[in-house]
Tab-separated table of C-alpha atoms in Angstrom:
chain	number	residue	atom	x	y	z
A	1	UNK	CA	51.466	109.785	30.739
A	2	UNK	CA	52.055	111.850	27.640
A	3	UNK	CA	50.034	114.517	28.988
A	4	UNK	CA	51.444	114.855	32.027
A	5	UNK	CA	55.154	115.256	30.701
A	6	UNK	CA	53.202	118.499	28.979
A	7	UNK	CA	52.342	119.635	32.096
A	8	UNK	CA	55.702	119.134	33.444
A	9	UNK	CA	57.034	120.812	30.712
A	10	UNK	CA	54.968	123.812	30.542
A	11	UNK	CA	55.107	124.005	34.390
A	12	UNK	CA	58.901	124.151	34.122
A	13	UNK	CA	58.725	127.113	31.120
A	14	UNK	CA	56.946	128.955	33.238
A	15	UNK	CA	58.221	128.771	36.700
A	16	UNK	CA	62.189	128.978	35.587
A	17	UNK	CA	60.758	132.002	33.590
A	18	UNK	CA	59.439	133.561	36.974
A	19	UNK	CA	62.676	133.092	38.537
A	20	UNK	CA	64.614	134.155	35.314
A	21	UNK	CA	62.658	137.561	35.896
A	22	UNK	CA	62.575	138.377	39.474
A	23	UNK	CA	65.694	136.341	41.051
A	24	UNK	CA	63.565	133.423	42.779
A	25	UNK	CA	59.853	131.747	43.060
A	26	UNK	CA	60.762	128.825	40.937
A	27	UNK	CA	59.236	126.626	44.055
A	28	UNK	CA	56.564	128.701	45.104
A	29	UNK	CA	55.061	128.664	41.399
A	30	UNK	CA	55.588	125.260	40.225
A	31	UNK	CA	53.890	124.106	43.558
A	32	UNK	CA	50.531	126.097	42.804
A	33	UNK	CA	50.223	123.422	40.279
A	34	UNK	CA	52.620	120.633	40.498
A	35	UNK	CA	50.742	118.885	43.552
A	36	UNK	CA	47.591	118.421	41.267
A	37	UNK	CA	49.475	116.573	38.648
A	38	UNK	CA	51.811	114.699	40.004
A	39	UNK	CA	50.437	111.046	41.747
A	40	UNK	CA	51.762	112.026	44.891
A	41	UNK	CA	52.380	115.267	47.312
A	42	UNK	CA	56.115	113.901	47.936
A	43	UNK	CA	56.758	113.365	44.423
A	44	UNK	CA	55.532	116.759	43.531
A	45	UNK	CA	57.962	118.174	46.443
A	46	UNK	CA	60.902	116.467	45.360
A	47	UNK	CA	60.447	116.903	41.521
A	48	UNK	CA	60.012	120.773	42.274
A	49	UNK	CA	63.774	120.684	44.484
A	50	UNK	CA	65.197	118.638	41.446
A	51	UNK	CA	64.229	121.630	38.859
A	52	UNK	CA	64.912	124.353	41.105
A	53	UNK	CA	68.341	123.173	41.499
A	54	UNK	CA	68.409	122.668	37.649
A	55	UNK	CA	67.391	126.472	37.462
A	56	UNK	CA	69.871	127.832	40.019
A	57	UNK	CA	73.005	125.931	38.521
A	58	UNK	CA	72.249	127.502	35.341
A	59	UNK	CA	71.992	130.902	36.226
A	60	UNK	CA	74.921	130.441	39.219
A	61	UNK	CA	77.129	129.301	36.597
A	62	UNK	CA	76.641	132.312	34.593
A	63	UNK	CA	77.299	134.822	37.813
A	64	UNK	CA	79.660	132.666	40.034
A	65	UNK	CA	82.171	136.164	40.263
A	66	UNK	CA	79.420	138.245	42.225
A	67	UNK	CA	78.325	135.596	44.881
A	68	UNK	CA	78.391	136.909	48.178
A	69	UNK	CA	79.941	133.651	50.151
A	70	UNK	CA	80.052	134.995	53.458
A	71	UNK	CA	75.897	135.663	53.825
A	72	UNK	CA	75.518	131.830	53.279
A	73	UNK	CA	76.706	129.896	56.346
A	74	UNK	CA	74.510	130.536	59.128
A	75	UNK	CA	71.342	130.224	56.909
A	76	UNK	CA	72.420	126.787	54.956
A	77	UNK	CA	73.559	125.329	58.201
A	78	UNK	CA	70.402	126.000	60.136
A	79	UNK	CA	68.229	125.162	57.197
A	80	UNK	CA	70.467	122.183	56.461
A	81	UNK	CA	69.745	121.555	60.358
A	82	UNK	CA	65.635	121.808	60.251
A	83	UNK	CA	65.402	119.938	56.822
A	84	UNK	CA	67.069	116.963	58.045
A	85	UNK	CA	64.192	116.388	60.391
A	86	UNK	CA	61.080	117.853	58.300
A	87	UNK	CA	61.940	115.600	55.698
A	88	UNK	CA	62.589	112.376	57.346
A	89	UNK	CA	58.891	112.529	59.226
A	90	UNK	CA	56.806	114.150	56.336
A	91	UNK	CA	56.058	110.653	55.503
A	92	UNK	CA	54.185	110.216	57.768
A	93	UNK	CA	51.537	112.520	57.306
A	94	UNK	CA	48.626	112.392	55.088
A	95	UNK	CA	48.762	113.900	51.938
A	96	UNK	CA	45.615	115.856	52.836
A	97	UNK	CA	47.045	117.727	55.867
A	98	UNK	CA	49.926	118.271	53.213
A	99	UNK	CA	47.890	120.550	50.962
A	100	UNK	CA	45.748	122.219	52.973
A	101	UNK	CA	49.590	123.392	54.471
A	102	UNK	CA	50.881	124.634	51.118
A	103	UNK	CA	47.664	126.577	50.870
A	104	UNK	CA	47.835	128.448	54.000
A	105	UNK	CA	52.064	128.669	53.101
A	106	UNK	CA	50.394	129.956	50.142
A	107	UNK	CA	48.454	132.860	50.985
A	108	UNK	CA	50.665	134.051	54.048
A	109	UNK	CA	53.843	134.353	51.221
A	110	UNK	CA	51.140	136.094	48.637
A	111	UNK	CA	49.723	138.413	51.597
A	112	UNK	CA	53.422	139.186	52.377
A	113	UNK	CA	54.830	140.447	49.209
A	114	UNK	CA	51.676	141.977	47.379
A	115	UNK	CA	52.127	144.305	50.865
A	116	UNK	CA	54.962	144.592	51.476
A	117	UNK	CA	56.764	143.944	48.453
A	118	UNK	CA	60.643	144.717	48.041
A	119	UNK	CA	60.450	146.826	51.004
A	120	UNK	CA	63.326	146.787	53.495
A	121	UNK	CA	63.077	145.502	57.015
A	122	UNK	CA	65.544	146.969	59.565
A	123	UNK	CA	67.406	144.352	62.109
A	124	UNK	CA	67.295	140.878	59.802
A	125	UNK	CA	71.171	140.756	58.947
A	126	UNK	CA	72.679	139.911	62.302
A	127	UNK	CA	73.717	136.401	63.171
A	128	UNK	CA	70.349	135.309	65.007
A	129	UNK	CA	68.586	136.853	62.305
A	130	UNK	CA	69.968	134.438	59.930
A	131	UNK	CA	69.683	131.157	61.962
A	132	UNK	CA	65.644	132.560	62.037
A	133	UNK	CA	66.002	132.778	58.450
A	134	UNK	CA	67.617	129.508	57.929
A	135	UNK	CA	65.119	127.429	60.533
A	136	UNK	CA	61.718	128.807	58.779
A	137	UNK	CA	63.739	128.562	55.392
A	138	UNK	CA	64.358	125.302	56.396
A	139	UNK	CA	60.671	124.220	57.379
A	140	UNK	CA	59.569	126.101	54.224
A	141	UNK	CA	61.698	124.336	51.573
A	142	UNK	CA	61.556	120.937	52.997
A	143	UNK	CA	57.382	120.888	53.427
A	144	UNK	CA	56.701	122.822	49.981
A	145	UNK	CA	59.959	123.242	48.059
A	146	UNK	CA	59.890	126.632	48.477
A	147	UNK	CA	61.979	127.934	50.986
A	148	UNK	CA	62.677	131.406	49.016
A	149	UNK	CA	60.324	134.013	50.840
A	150	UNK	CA	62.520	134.409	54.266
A	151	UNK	CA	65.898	133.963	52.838
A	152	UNK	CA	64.708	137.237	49.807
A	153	UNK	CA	63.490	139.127	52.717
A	154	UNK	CA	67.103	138.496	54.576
A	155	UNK	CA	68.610	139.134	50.637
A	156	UNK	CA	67.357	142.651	49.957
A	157	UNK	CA	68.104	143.694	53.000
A	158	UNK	CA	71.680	142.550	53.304
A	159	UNK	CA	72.938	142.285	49.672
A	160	UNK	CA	72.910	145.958	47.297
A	161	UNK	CA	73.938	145.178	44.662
A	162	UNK	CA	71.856	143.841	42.079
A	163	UNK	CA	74.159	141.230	40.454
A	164	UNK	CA	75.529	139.818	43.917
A	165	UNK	CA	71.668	139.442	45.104
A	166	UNK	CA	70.814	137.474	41.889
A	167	UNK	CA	73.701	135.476	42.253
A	168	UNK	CA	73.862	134.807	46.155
A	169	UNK	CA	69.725	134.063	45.876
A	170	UNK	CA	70.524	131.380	43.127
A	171	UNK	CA	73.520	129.909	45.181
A	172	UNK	CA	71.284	129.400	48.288
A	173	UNK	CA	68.512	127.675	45.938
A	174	UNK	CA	71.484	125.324	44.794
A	175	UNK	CA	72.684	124.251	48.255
A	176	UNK	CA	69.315	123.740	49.474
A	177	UNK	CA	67.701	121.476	46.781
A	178	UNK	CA	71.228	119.332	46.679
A	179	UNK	CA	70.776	118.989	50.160
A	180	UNK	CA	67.046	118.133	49.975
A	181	UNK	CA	68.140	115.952	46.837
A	182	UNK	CA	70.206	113.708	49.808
A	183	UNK	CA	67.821	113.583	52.482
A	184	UNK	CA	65.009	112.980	50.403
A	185	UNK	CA	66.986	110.022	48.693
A	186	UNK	CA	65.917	106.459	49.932
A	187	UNK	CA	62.538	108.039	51.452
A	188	UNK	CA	59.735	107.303	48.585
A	189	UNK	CA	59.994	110.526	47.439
A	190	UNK	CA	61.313	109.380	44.242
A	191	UNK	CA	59.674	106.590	41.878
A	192	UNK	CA	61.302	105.007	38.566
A	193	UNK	CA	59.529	107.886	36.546
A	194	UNK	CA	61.448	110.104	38.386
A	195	UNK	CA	64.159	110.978	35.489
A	196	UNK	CA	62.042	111.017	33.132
A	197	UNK	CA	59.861	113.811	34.837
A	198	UNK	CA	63.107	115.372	35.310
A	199	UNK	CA	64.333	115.509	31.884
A	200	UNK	CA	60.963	116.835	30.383
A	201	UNK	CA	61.433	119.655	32.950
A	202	UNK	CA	65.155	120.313	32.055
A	203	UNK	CA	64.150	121.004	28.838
A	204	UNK	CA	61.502	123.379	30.149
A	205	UNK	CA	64.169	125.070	32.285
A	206	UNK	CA	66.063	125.632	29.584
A	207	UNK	CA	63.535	127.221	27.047
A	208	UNK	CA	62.541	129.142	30.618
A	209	UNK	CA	65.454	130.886	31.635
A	210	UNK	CA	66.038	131.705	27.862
A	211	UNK	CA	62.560	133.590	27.588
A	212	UNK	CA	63.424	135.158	30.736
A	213	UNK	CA	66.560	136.970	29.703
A	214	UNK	CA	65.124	138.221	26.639
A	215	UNK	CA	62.539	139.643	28.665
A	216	UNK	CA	64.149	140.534	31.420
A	217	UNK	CA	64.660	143.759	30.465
A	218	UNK	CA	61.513	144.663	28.907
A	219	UNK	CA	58.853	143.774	32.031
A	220	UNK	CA	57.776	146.009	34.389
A	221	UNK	CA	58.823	143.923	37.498
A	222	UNK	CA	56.482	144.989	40.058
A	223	UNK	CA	53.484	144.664	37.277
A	224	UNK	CA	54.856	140.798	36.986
A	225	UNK	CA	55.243	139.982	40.842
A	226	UNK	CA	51.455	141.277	41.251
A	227	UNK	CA	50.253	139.338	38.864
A	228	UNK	CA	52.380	135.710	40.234
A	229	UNK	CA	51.316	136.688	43.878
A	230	UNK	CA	47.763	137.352	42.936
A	231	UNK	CA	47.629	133.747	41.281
A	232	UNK	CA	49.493	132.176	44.098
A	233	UNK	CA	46.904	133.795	46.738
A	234	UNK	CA	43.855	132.220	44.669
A	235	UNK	CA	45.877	128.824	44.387
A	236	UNK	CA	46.431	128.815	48.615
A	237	UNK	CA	42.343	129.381	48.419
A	238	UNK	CA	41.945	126.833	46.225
A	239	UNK	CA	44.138	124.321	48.350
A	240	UNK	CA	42.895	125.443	51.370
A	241	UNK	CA	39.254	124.386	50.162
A	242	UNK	CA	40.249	120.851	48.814
């Protein structure tokens, strides 16, 4: 048991770090590794929502001023929508099927960004746009606790400036995992170790988004999302192979 609070902990360092850094991917790295820990998928999925919240709130509390409130509603609402379901039936299926999921989730999010990186996409701000946004958000978040990829492509596209992005990202990542945090309560996904996971990974969190800001400044971004997406592609292999 020791060992695994470790893990938790140095899981959480690392991943809040990655989203200290580049705005998001909290989810997406924490569950290249999480799932092989934890003793269950669903308990890996729901730990991950419960520390990406933990991340956002921090850094949302430090930039409330610069959120952007009116790109939120469509995409929570539709998200909120899809989740509702997703969650309530991913019970039922096995936690093989699970994995080899994340790993194709995996290498489609890895392919994306190592080609396309930051680059904009012309026609995904309009209103139908975001409900897209919000539904595959929605799947993404509530099957693999990471539903960041469509909502940053919507992001740099409709936010400029670099403080409202960082703080609009981090205020979607905070609605989503509360609402997750409700859905997924009363459905097995969490056990009586559940807080005590939690705390270890606070405390990661913490010592995470700390490093972060120090470094913030003195990373090459695009160096550090190459290497992150080149790790995450070899973990969707990995999972894929399982």
């Amino acid at each position: 048991m020791s060992e695994l609070f470790c893990l938790v902990f140095v899981l959480s360092v690392a991943a809040s770090f990655v989203q200290r850094v580049s705005g998001f991917g909290f989810g997406i790295f924490i569950m290249m590794f999480l799932p092989y820990v934890m003793p269950s998928y669903n308990e890996a999925v729901a730990l991950s929502g419960l520390l990406s919240g933990t991340t956002a709130l921090a850094i949302v509390l430090f930039n409330f001023k610069h959120i952007c409130w009116a790109k939120i509603p469509i995409i929570f609402l539709f998200n909120a929508l899809v989740s509702y379901f997703v969650i309530k039936h991913m019970v039922t299926l096995s936690e093989g099927f699970m994995m080899r999921c994340l790993g194709f989730a995996l290498i489609l999010i890895a392919l994306y960004f190592l080609l396309a990186g930051d680059r904009k996409i012309k026609g995904v701000v309009s209103r139908w746009a975001q409900a897209v946004v919000g539904v595959v958000s929605g799947i993404m978040g509530s099957m693999f606790g990471m539903p960041g990829p469509p909502v940053v492509l919507y992001g740099v596209n409709a936010i400029g400036d670099k403080k409202a992005y960082m703080a609009t990202m981090q205020s979607f990542w905070l609605l989503f995992n509360c609402f997750y945090f409700f859905c997924r309560s009363g459905g097995g996904y969490y056990t009586a170790d559940t807080p005590l996971y939690l705390i270890v990974g606070v405390a990661g969190v913490v010592v995470g988004i700390f490093l972060g800001a120090r470094c913030f400044s003195l990373l090459s971004g695009k160096a550090f999302k190459v290497v992150v997406y080149s790790v995450m592609l070899l973990s969707g292999v990995v999972a894929l192979l399982k």
